[in-house]
Coordinates of C-alpha atoms in Angstrom, one line a residue:
M35 CA 92.8 51.7 92.6
P36 CA 96.3 53.1 92.2
E37 CA 99.1 51.8 94.4
A38 CA 100.1 53.5 97.6
L39 CA 102.2 56.6 97.4
P40 CA 105.8 55.7 98.1
E41 CA 107.4 57.5 101.0
N42 CA 110.6 59.3 100.3
K43 CA 110.6 58.3 96.7
R44 CA 111.5 61.2 94.5
G45 CA 111.2 60.6 90.8
N46 CA 113.4 62.4 88.3
D47 CA 112.9 66.1 88.4
D48 CA 112.6 66.3 84.7
F49 CA 112.5 70.0 84.5
G50 CA 115.3 70.6 87.0
W51 CA 113.2 73.0 89.1
A52 CA 114.9 73.9 92.4
G53 CA 113.2 72.0 95.2
Q54 CA 113.7 74.8 97.7
G55 CA 111.0 77.2 96.4
Q56 CA 109.9 78.8 93.2
R57 CA 112.2 80.6 90.8
R58 CA 111.1 84.2 90.6
E59 CA 112.1 85.3 87.1
R60 CA 110.8 88.6 86.0
D61 CA 110.3 87.7 82.3
S62 CA 108.3 84.8 80.8
L63 CA 110.0 81.7 82.3
T64 CA 111.2 78.8 80.2
L65 CA 109.6 75.5 81.2
R66 CA 111.4 72.5 79.8
R67 CA 113.0 69.2 80.9
D68 CA 116.7 69.2 81.6
Q69 CA 117.5 66.5 79.1
E70 CA 115.4 68.2 76.4
T71 CA 117.1 71.4 77.1
A72 CA 120.5 69.8 76.8
D73 CA 119.5 68.1 73.5
R74 CA 118.1 71.4 72.1
R75 CA 121.1 73.3 73.1
H76 CA 123.2 70.8 71.3
L77 CA 121.0 71.5 68.2
W78 CA 121.5 75.2 68.6
F79 CA 125.2 74.9 69.1
S80 CA 125.4 72.6 66.1
A81 CA 123.5 75.1 64.0
A82 CA 125.9 77.9 65.2
A83 CA 128.8 75.7 64.4
V84 CA 127.5 75.1 60.9
A85 CA 127.0 78.8 60.4
E86 CA 130.6 79.5 61.6
A87 CA 132.0 76.9 59.3
A88 CA 130.0 78.3 56.4
A89 CA 131.4 81.8 57.1
A90 CA 134.9 80.4 57.1
A91 CA 134.2 78.5 53.9
A92 CA 133.0 81.7 52.3
E93 CA 136.2 83.5 53.2
A94 CA 138.0 80.6 51.6
A95 CA 136.0 81.2 48.4
A96 CA 133.4 78.4 48.8
V97 CA 130.6 80.9 48.8
A98 CA 127.9 78.6 47.5
V99 CA 128.7 75.9 50.1
A100 CA 128.6 78.5 52.8
V101 CA 125.2 79.7 51.8
A102 CA 123.9 76.2 51.8
A103 CA 125.3 75.6 55.3
I104 CA 123.8 78.8 56.6
V105 CA 120.4 77.7 55.2
E106 CA 120.8 74.4 56.9
A107 CA 121.6 76.1 60.2
V108 CA 118.5 78.3 60.0
V109 CA 116.3 75.4 59.1
A110 CA 117.7 73.4 62.1
A111 CA 116.9 76.4 64.4
A112 CA 113.4 76.7 63.0
V113 CA 112.8 73.0 63.7
V114 CA 113.9 73.4 67.3
K115 CA 111.7 76.4 67.7
E116 CA 108.6 74.6 66.2
E117 CA 109.3 71.6 68.5
E118 CA 109.2 73.9 71.4
K119 CA 106.0 75.5 70.3
Q120 CA 104.3 72.1 69.7
S121 CA 105.4 70.6 73.0
G122 CA 104.1 73.6 75.0
R123 CA 107.5 74.9 76.2
W124 CA 108.1 78.5 77.0
Y125 CA 110.2 80.7 74.7
Q126 CA 110.9 84.4 74.8
D127 CA 109.0 85.6 71.8
L128 CA 105.7 83.9 72.6
T129 CA 102.6 85.9 71.7
M130 CA 99.2 85.6 73.2
D131 CA 97.4 86.3 69.9
E132 CA 96.0 82.7 69.6
E133 CA 92.8 80.9 70.4
Y134 CA 92.7 78.4 73.3
D135 CA 90.1 76.0 74.6
V136 CA 90.8 77.1 78.2
I137 CA 92.6 80.0 79.8
V138 CA 93.6 79.6 83.5
L139 CA 94.3 82.7 85.6
G140 CA 96.3 82.1 88.8
T141 CA 98.6 79.2 89.8
G142 CA 97.1 78.1 93.0
L143 CA 96.8 74.4 93.5
T144 CA 93.1 74.3 92.4
E145 CA 94.0 76.1 89.1
C146 CA 97.1 74.0 88.4
I147 CA 95.3 70.7 88.9
L148 CA 92.5 71.8 86.6
S149 CA 95.0 73.0 84.1
G150 CA 96.8 69.6 84.1
I151 CA 93.5 67.7 83.8
M152 CA 92.4 69.8 80.8
S153 CA 95.7 69.4 79.1
V154 CA 95.7 65.6 79.6
N155 CA 92.2 65.6 78.1
G156 CA 93.5 67.2 74.9
K157 CA 92.5 70.8 75.6
K158 CA 94.7 73.7 74.4
V159 CA 95.5 75.6 77.6
L160 CA 97.1 78.9 78.3
H161 CA 97.9 79.4 82.0
M162 CA 98.8 82.9 83.3
D163 CA 99.6 84.5 86.7
R164 CA 100.2 88.1 87.5
N165 CA 102.8 87.0 90.1
P166 CA 106.4 86.1 89.3
Y167 CA 106.1 82.9 91.3
Y168 CA 103.8 79.8 91.5
G169 CA 101.2 79.0 94.1
G170 CA 99.2 82.3 94.5
E171 CA 97.9 82.5 98.0
S172 CA 98.9 78.9 98.6
S173 CA 102.5 79.4 97.8
S174 CA 105.5 78.6 100.0
I175 CA 107.7 81.6 100.9
T176 CA 111.5 81.4 100.6
P177 CA 113.9 82.7 101.8
L178 CA 112.8 83.6 105.3
E179 CA 113.6 87.2 104.7
E180 CA 110.8 87.3 102.2
L181 CA 108.3 86.2 104.8
Y182 CA 109.4 89.0 107.1
K183 CA 109.0 91.5 104.3
R184 CA 105.5 90.1 103.5
F185 CA 104.4 90.8 107.0
Q186 CA 106.1 94.2 107.2
M187 CA 108.7 93.1 109.6
L188 CA 111.5 95.3 108.2
E189 CA 114.1 94.3 110.8
G190 CA 114.3 90.8 109.2
P191 CA 115.0 87.5 110.9
P192 CA 117.6 87.2 113.7
E193 CA 120.8 85.1 113.2
S194 CA 119.3 82.4 115.5
M195 CA 116.9 81.5 112.6
G196 CA 119.7 80.2 110.5
R197 CA 120.1 80.6 106.8
G198 CA 117.1 82.2 105.1
R199 CA 117.4 79.8 102.1
D200 CA 116.7 76.8 104.5
W201 CA 113.1 78.0 105.0
N202 CA 110.0 77.3 102.9
V203 CA 107.0 78.5 104.8
D204 CA 103.5 77.6 103.6
L205 CA 101.0 80.5 103.7
I206 CA 98.1 78.0 103.7
P207 CA 99.3 74.8 105.4
K208 CA 97.5 71.6 104.7
F209 CA 98.2 67.9 104.8
L210 CA 97.3 65.2 102.3
M211 CA 95.1 62.2 103.4
A212 CA 97.2 59.2 102.4
N213 CA 94.2 57.5 100.8
G214 CA 92.5 60.8 99.9
Q215 CA 91.4 62.4 96.6
L216 CA 94.6 64.5 96.1
V217 CA 96.9 61.5 96.5
K218 CA 94.8 59.7 93.9
M219 CA 95.2 62.6 91.6
L220 CA 98.9 62.6 92.1
L221 CA 99.1 58.9 91.4
Y222 CA 96.9 58.8 88.4
T223 CA 98.8 61.7 86.7
E224 CA 102.2 60.4 87.9
V225 CA 103.0 63.8 89.3
T226 CA 104.5 61.8 92.1
R227 CA 107.6 61.6 90.0
Y228 CA 108.3 65.3 90.8
L229 CA 107.6 65.1 94.5
D230 CA 108.9 63.5 97.7
F231 CA 106.7 62.9 100.7
K232 CA 107.0 62.1 104.4
V233 CA 104.4 60.7 106.7
V234 CA 103.1 63.1 109.4
E235 CA 104.1 61.6 112.7
G236 CA 100.9 62.0 114.7
S237 CA 97.3 63.2 114.8
F238 CA 96.0 64.6 118.1
V239 CA 92.8 65.9 119.6
Y240 CA 92.3 68.5 122.3
K241 CA 90.2 67.7 125.4
G242 CA 90.0 69.6 128.7
G243 CA 93.2 71.6 128.0
K244 CA 95.3 68.6 127.1
I245 CA 96.0 66.8 123.8
Y246 CA 95.6 63.1 123.2
K247 CA 96.5 60.9 120.2
V248 CA 93.4 60.3 118.1
P249 CA 92.3 56.6 118.3
S250 CA 91.2 55.2 115.0
T251 CA 91.6 51.4 115.4
E252 CA 90.2 48.9 117.9
T253 CA 93.6 48.6 119.6
E254 CA 94.2 52.3 119.9
A255 CA 90.7 52.8 121.2
L256 CA 91.2 50.4 124.0
A257 CA 94.5 52.0 125.0
S258 CA 93.4 55.6 124.8
N259 CA 93.1 57.9 127.8
L260 CA 90.3 59.8 126.1
M261 CA 87.6 57.4 127.3
G262 CA 86.7 55.3 130.3
M263 CA 86.6 51.6 130.1
F264 CA 82.9 51.2 129.3
E265 CA 83.1 54.0 126.7
K266 CA 86.0 52.3 125.1
R267 CA 84.0 49.1 124.5
R268 CA 81.1 51.1 123.0
F269 CA 83.5 53.0 120.8
R270 CA 85.2 49.8 119.7
K271 CA 81.8 48.4 118.6
F272 CA 81.2 51.6 116.7
L273 CA 84.6 51.3 114.8
V274 CA 83.9 47.7 114.0
F275 CA 80.5 48.7 112.5
V276 CA 82.1 51.4 110.4
A277 CA 84.9 49.1 109.2
N278 CA 82.4 46.4 108.1
F279 CA 79.9 48.9 106.6
D280 CA 79.3 48.5 102.9
E281 CA 76.7 50.8 101.3
N282 CA 76.1 48.1 98.7
D283 CA 75.5 45.3 101.2
P284 CA 72.3 45.8 103.4
K285 CA 73.5 43.0 105.7
T286 CA 76.2 45.4 107.1
F287 CA 73.7 48.2 108.0
E288 CA 72.7 46.7 111.4
G289 CA 69.4 48.5 111.2
V290 CA 70.8 51.8 110.0
D291 CA 69.4 53.4 106.9
P292 CA 72.4 55.2 105.4
Q293 CA 70.2 57.6 103.4
N294 CA 67.8 58.5 106.1
T295 CA 69.3 57.7 109.6
S296 CA 71.0 60.8 111.0
M297 CA 74.5 60.6 112.4
R298 CA 73.1 61.8 115.7
D299 CA 70.9 58.6 115.8
V300 CA 73.9 56.4 114.9
Y301 CA 75.8 57.8 117.9
R302 CA 72.8 57.2 120.1
K303 CA 72.5 53.6 118.8
F304 CA 76.0 52.9 120.1
D305 CA 75.5 55.1 123.3
L306 CA 78.5 57.3 122.7
G307 CA 79.2 60.2 125.0
Q308 CA 79.7 63.8 124.0
D309 CA 83.5 63.7 124.2
V310 CA 83.6 60.7 121.9
I311 CA 81.2 62.3 119.5
D312 CA 83.4 65.4 119.4
F313 CA 86.6 63.7 118.4
T314 CA 84.8 61.2 116.1
G315 CA 83.1 63.9 114.1
H316 CA 85.9 66.5 114.1
A317 CA 89.2 64.5 114.3
L318 CA 88.1 61.4 112.3
A319 CA 85.4 62.6 110.0
L320 CA 87.1 66.0 109.9
Y321 CA 83.9 68.1 110.0
R322 CA 84.4 71.8 110.9
T323 CA 81.1 72.2 112.6
D324 CA 78.3 70.0 114.1
D325 CA 75.9 70.6 111.2
Y326 CA 76.6 67.0 110.1
L327 CA 74.8 65.5 113.1
D328 CA 71.4 65.9 111.6
Q329 CA 72.3 64.9 108.1
P330 CA 72.2 61.3 106.7
C331 CA 75.0 59.2 108.2
L332 CA 76.5 57.8 104.9
E333 CA 78.8 60.7 104.3
T334 CA 80.2 60.6 107.9
I335 CA 80.7 56.9 107.8
N336 CA 82.6 57.2 104.5
R337 CA 84.8 60.0 106.0
I338 CA 85.7 57.8 109.0
K339 CA 86.5 54.9 106.7
L340 CA 88.8 57.2 104.7
Y341 CA 90.6 58.3 107.8
S342 CA 91.1 54.6 108.8
E343 CA 92.2 53.5 105.4
S344 CA 94.6 56.4 105.1
L345 CA 96.0 55.5 108.5
A346 CA 96.4 51.9 107.4
R347 CA 98.7 53.0 104.6
Y348 CA 101.6 53.9 106.8
G349 CA 100.6 53.5 110.5
K350 CA 101.8 56.7 112.1
S351 CA 99.0 58.9 110.9
P352 CA 96.7 59.2 107.9
Y353 CA 98.5 62.3 106.6
L354 CA 101.4 63.0 104.2
Y355 CA 103.4 66.2 103.6
P356 CA 105.7 67.0 100.6
L357 CA 109.3 67.9 101.3
Y358 CA 110.2 71.5 100.5
G359 CA 106.6 72.6 101.2
L360 CA 103.2 72.7 99.6
G361 CA 104.5 75.1 96.9
E362 CA 105.8 71.9 95.1
L363 CA 102.3 70.7 94.5
P364 CA 101.1 73.3 92.0
Q365 CA 104.5 73.2 90.3
G366 CA 104.1 69.5 89.8
F367 CA 100.7 69.8 88.1
A368 CA 102.1 72.8 86.1
R369 CA 104.7 70.4 84.7
L370 CA 102.0 67.9 83.8
S371 CA 100.1 70.6 81.9
A372 CA 103.3 71.6 80.0
I373 CA 104.0 68.1 79.0
Y374 CA 100.7 67.9 77.3
G375 CA 101.1 71.2 75.4
G376 CA 100.0 73.8 78.1
T377 CA 101.6 77.2 77.8
Y378 CA 102.6 79.1 81.0
M379 CA 103.2 82.8 81.5
L380 CA 104.2 84.1 85.0
N381 CA 104.5 87.8 85.8
K382 CA 101.8 88.4 83.2
P383 CA 99.3 91.1 84.2
V384 CA 95.6 90.6 83.3
D385 CA 94.2 93.9 82.1
D386 CA 90.7 92.7 81.2
I387 CA 88.5 89.6 80.8
I388 CA 86.6 90.1 77.6
M389 CA 82.9 89.2 77.5
E390 CA 80.5 89.1 74.6
N391 CA 76.8 88.6 75.1
G392 CA 77.4 87.5 78.7
K393 CA 80.0 84.9 77.7
V394 CA 83.8 84.9 78.0
V395 CA 85.7 85.2 74.8
G396 CA 89.2 86.1 75.8
V397 CA 91.7 87.7 78.1
K398 CA 93.6 91.0 77.5
S399 CA 97.1 91.5 78.7
E400 CA 99.6 94.2 77.7
G401 CA 97.8 95.1 74.5
E402 CA 97.4 91.5 73.4
V403 CA 94.2 89.4 73.4
A404 CA 94.2 85.6 73.9
R405 CA 90.8 84.1 72.9
C406 CA 89.2 81.3 74.7
K407 CA 86.0 79.2 75.1
Q408 CA 86.3 78.7 78.9
L409 CA 88.0 80.5 81.7
I410 CA 89.2 79.2 85.1
C411 CA 90.4 81.6 87.8
D412 CA 90.8 82.3 91.5
P413 CA 88.5 84.9 93.1
S414 CA 91.2 87.7 93.0
Y415 CA 90.8 87.9 89.2
I416 CA 87.0 88.5 89.1
P417 CA 86.1 90.5 92.3
D418 CA 82.7 91.4 90.8
R419 CA 81.7 87.8 90.3
V420 CA 82.4 86.5 93.9
Q421 CA 80.9 87.1 97.3
K422 CA 82.5 87.1 100.7
A423 CA 81.7 84.0 102.7
G424 CA 83.6 84.7 105.9
Q425 CA 87.2 85.1 107.1
V426 CA 90.0 82.8 108.2
I427 CA 92.8 83.6 110.7
R428 CA 96.2 81.9 110.3
I429 CA 99.0 82.4 112.7
I430 CA 102.4 81.1 111.6
C431 CA 104.6 80.3 114.6
I432 CA 108.3 79.6 114.5
L433 CA 109.4 77.3 117.4
S434 CA 112.7 75.9 118.6
H435 CA 111.0 72.8 120.1
P436 CA 108.4 70.1 119.2
I437 CA 104.9 70.6 120.7
K438 CA 104.5 69.2 124.2
N439 CA 102.8 65.9 124.7
T440 CA 103.3 64.8 121.1
N441 CA 106.2 62.4 121.8
D442 CA 108.6 64.9 120.3
A443 CA 107.0 64.5 116.9
N444 CA 108.7 66.3 114.0
S445 CA 105.3 66.8 112.5
C446 CA 101.7 66.5 113.7
Q447 CA 98.2 67.8 113.5
I448 CA 96.1 68.9 116.4
I449 CA 92.3 69.5 116.2
I450 CA 90.5 71.5 118.9
P451 CA 86.8 70.6 118.6
Q452 CA 84.4 73.5 118.8
N453 CA 82.6 72.3 121.9
Q454 CA 85.9 72.1 123.8
V455 CA 86.3 75.8 123.6
N456 CA 82.7 77.0 123.2
R457 CA 82.9 77.9 119.5
K458 CA 80.9 77.2 116.4
S459 CA 83.9 75.9 114.4
D460 CA 87.1 74.0 115.1
I461 CA 90.6 75.3 115.6
Y462 CA 93.4 73.6 113.8
V463 CA 97.2 73.3 114.3
C464 CA 99.5 71.7 111.9
M465 CA 103.2 71.5 112.6
I466 CA 106.2 70.6 110.3
S467 CA 109.9 71.1 110.8
Y468 CA 113.5 70.9 109.5
A469 CA 112.8 67.2 108.9
H470 CA 110.7 68.3 105.8
N471 CA 113.3 70.7 104.4
V472 CA 111.1 73.7 105.3
A473 CA 113.0 75.1 108.2
A474 CA 116.6 75.5 109.5
Q475 CA 118.1 72.7 111.6
G476 CA 116.3 72.3 114.9
K477 CA 113.4 74.7 114.0
Y478 CA 109.7 73.9 113.8
I479 CA 106.8 75.7 112.0
A480 CA 103.4 75.5 113.6
I481 CA 100.4 77.1 112.0
A482 CA 97.1 77.7 114.0
S483 CA 94.0 78.5 112.0
T484 CA 90.3 78.8 112.4
T485 CA 87.2 80.4 110.9
V486 CA 86.8 83.9 112.3
E487 CA 83.7 84.3 114.5
T488 CA 84.3 87.5 116.5
A489 CA 85.8 91.0 116.2
E490 CA 88.9 89.7 117.9
P491 CA 90.3 86.9 115.8
E492 CA 93.6 86.5 117.6
K493 CA 91.9 85.8 120.9
E494 CA 90.0 83.0 119.1
V495 CA 93.1 81.0 118.5
E496 CA 94.6 81.5 122.0
P497 CA 93.9 77.8 123.0
A498 CA 96.1 76.7 120.2
L499 CA 98.8 79.2 120.8
E500 CA 99.0 78.1 124.5
L501 CA 99.9 74.6 123.3
L502 CA 102.8 76.0 121.3
E503 CA 104.6 78.1 123.9
P504 CA 107.3 79.3 123.9
I505 CA 107.0 80.9 120.4
D506 CA 110.1 82.5 118.8
Q507 CA 108.1 84.5 116.2
K508 CA 104.5 84.9 115.1
F509 CA 103.1 86.0 111.7
V510 CA 99.4 86.8 111.8
A511 CA 97.3 86.8 108.6
I512 CA 93.5 87.3 108.4
S513 CA 92.1 86.4 105.0
D514 CA 88.7 86.9 103.4
L515 CA 86.9 83.8 102.1
Y516 CA 85.3 84.1 98.7
E517 CA 83.0 82.0 96.7
P518 CA 81.5 82.5 93.2
I519 CA 78.0 84.0 92.9
D520 CA 77.0 81.7 90.0
D521 CA 78.0 78.3 88.6
G522 CA 79.5 79.7 85.4
S523 CA 77.2 77.7 83.0
E524 CA 76.2 80.9 81.1
S525 CA 79.4 83.0 81.3
Q526 CA 81.8 79.9 81.0
V527 CA 83.8 81.7 83.7
F528 CA 84.6 79.1 86.5
C529 CA 85.9 80.5 89.7
S530 CA 87.4 78.4 92.5
C531 CA 86.6 79.0 96.2
S532 CA 89.1 80.4 98.7
Y533 CA 91.0 77.9 100.8
D534 CA 89.3 77.1 104.1
A535 CA 90.8 76.7 107.6
T536 CA 91.0 72.9 107.5
T537 CA 94.4 71.2 107.6
H538 CA 93.6 68.8 104.7
F539 CA 92.9 69.0 101.0
E540 CA 89.6 67.1 100.8
T541 CA 87.4 70.3 100.5
T542 CA 89.8 71.6 97.9
C543 CA 89.4 68.4 95.9
N544 CA 85.7 68.6 96.1
D545 CA 85.9 72.1 94.6
I546 CA 88.1 70.8 91.8
K547 CA 85.6 68.0 91.0
D548 CA 82.7 70.4 91.1
I549 CA 84.3 72.9 88.7
Y550 CA 85.3 70.0 86.3
K551 CA 81.7 68.7 86.3
R552 CA 80.4 72.2 85.4
M553 CA 83.0 72.7 82.7
A554 CA 82.8 69.2 81.1
G555 CA 79.2 68.5 81.7
S556 CA 80.0 65.1 83.1
A557 CA 81.1 63.8 86.5
F558 CA 84.8 63.8 87.4
D559 CA 86.5 60.5 86.7
F560 CA 90.0 59.7 88.0
E561 CA 90.6 57.6 84.9
N562 CA 90.5 60.8 82.8
M563 CA 93.6 62.0 84.7
K564 CA 95.8 59.1 83.7
R565 CA 98.8 60.1 81.5
K566 CA 98.4 58.8 78.0
Q567 CA 100.4 55.8 76.8
N568 CA 102.8 58.2 75.1
D569 CA 103.1 61.8 76.0
V570 CA 104.6 64.5 73.6
F571 CA 108.1 63.3 74.5
G572 CA 107.3 59.8 73.5
E573 CA 107.6 58.4 77.0
A574 CA 105.9 55.1 77.7
D575 CA 104.0 54.5 80.9
Q576 CA 106.1 53.1 83.6

């Protein structure tokens, strides 16, 4: 088990990428570490100096010496260029006409993590994106003027919003479970050295038009206003049962069969009421619907344990959030891939995915063809191989105040269980602020999201918007959800699923593990993500 993720501990940003958003260069970007860049510039300058000295010597009549010096300069330059090629850095005259083990299209978080894993495992990876920035649909938008343009608000932000560069607004907001799968991926790969995190200050649940802090320990359960006195005692017994439960020790089962007893029967065993069932299943186990009630209880028990263990890491809540926005996450894994030889091309159009006998063999772009054995991509690159699985509405709200009844928290999550508002799926609110370097001083960003169920999506999130009033500005986005129509075993084209409405990354990590298993033919193992003892720069593990 890796150690806990350190809060507010930023490692050296070895590539010197700006924390406040992605650099949007029009040509192929150069990805390299600052120190490496400095060293190589020194080599280039040295070579140039040798060449100049040689020319001067030639003018002085030492022609033979000058020629030798020029040759030395050219050789030195060639050595630098070859080092760049071998270490996976970007350079301007890079061509695609090579064969790769894996080509990745799109720089969303799912694609960047898989790219990093494949590179660490020794695969030759080419990673392309048609956009001039990282993150795809999960990017962070900066400056604020770009967000207004994206939503066709041509008037731009008012002066009261502060400097545009102070904003990094996530298009798909999510938090990290402190003991969850994504944090484990960050720790095992040491991508934490590129990122800085803060603990989200609270997790709340909606009941009867009000919000309450989610109880997840015995002490909080006894102090919570969500339940009456007798209900608190029963819920406490349930939490003790979950905390002591060990699927490898039948003595902890207390008459429950984890593979056959439904979660509905477990709730009935502890005589829990509907309100308690609602926040347990949706705010602790983080289910989006009530379908889990008639499924074996083991998965739900493990989800509640994950919530409790994540909460135990830092105490305030089980969630973490990276400073400067979620756009930092795909960039961190992109750096990991580059360290292990991955080649990146932004602003690179994809003209065609080349298939032979039903199997992918390459990608065509701007007249060049890069050959490959396997392809990873997001749904936008293969519209004929995906199917629509629903829609999600997300409303980005800019506020000048914290959300009421959250103890003036600078960040929080609110879950509105489906039964509280007569829906089939939950409504989510996640709020971050200037404290996370994503907004101007004194400003807050709250995003309400849910799965679309009617022909009037905006009305569906009204219960969430009422909690946020007054709202300075709203940005409404309705996105289609796509999933692949096959598992990719025959075509070797592996497509990720669209990001759902939840405010955490556990479903995304499950998609990553599933794609890895289909590609590699073996189950995902976190040990395979560990950085090797020495990477291409000769760094030893810390």
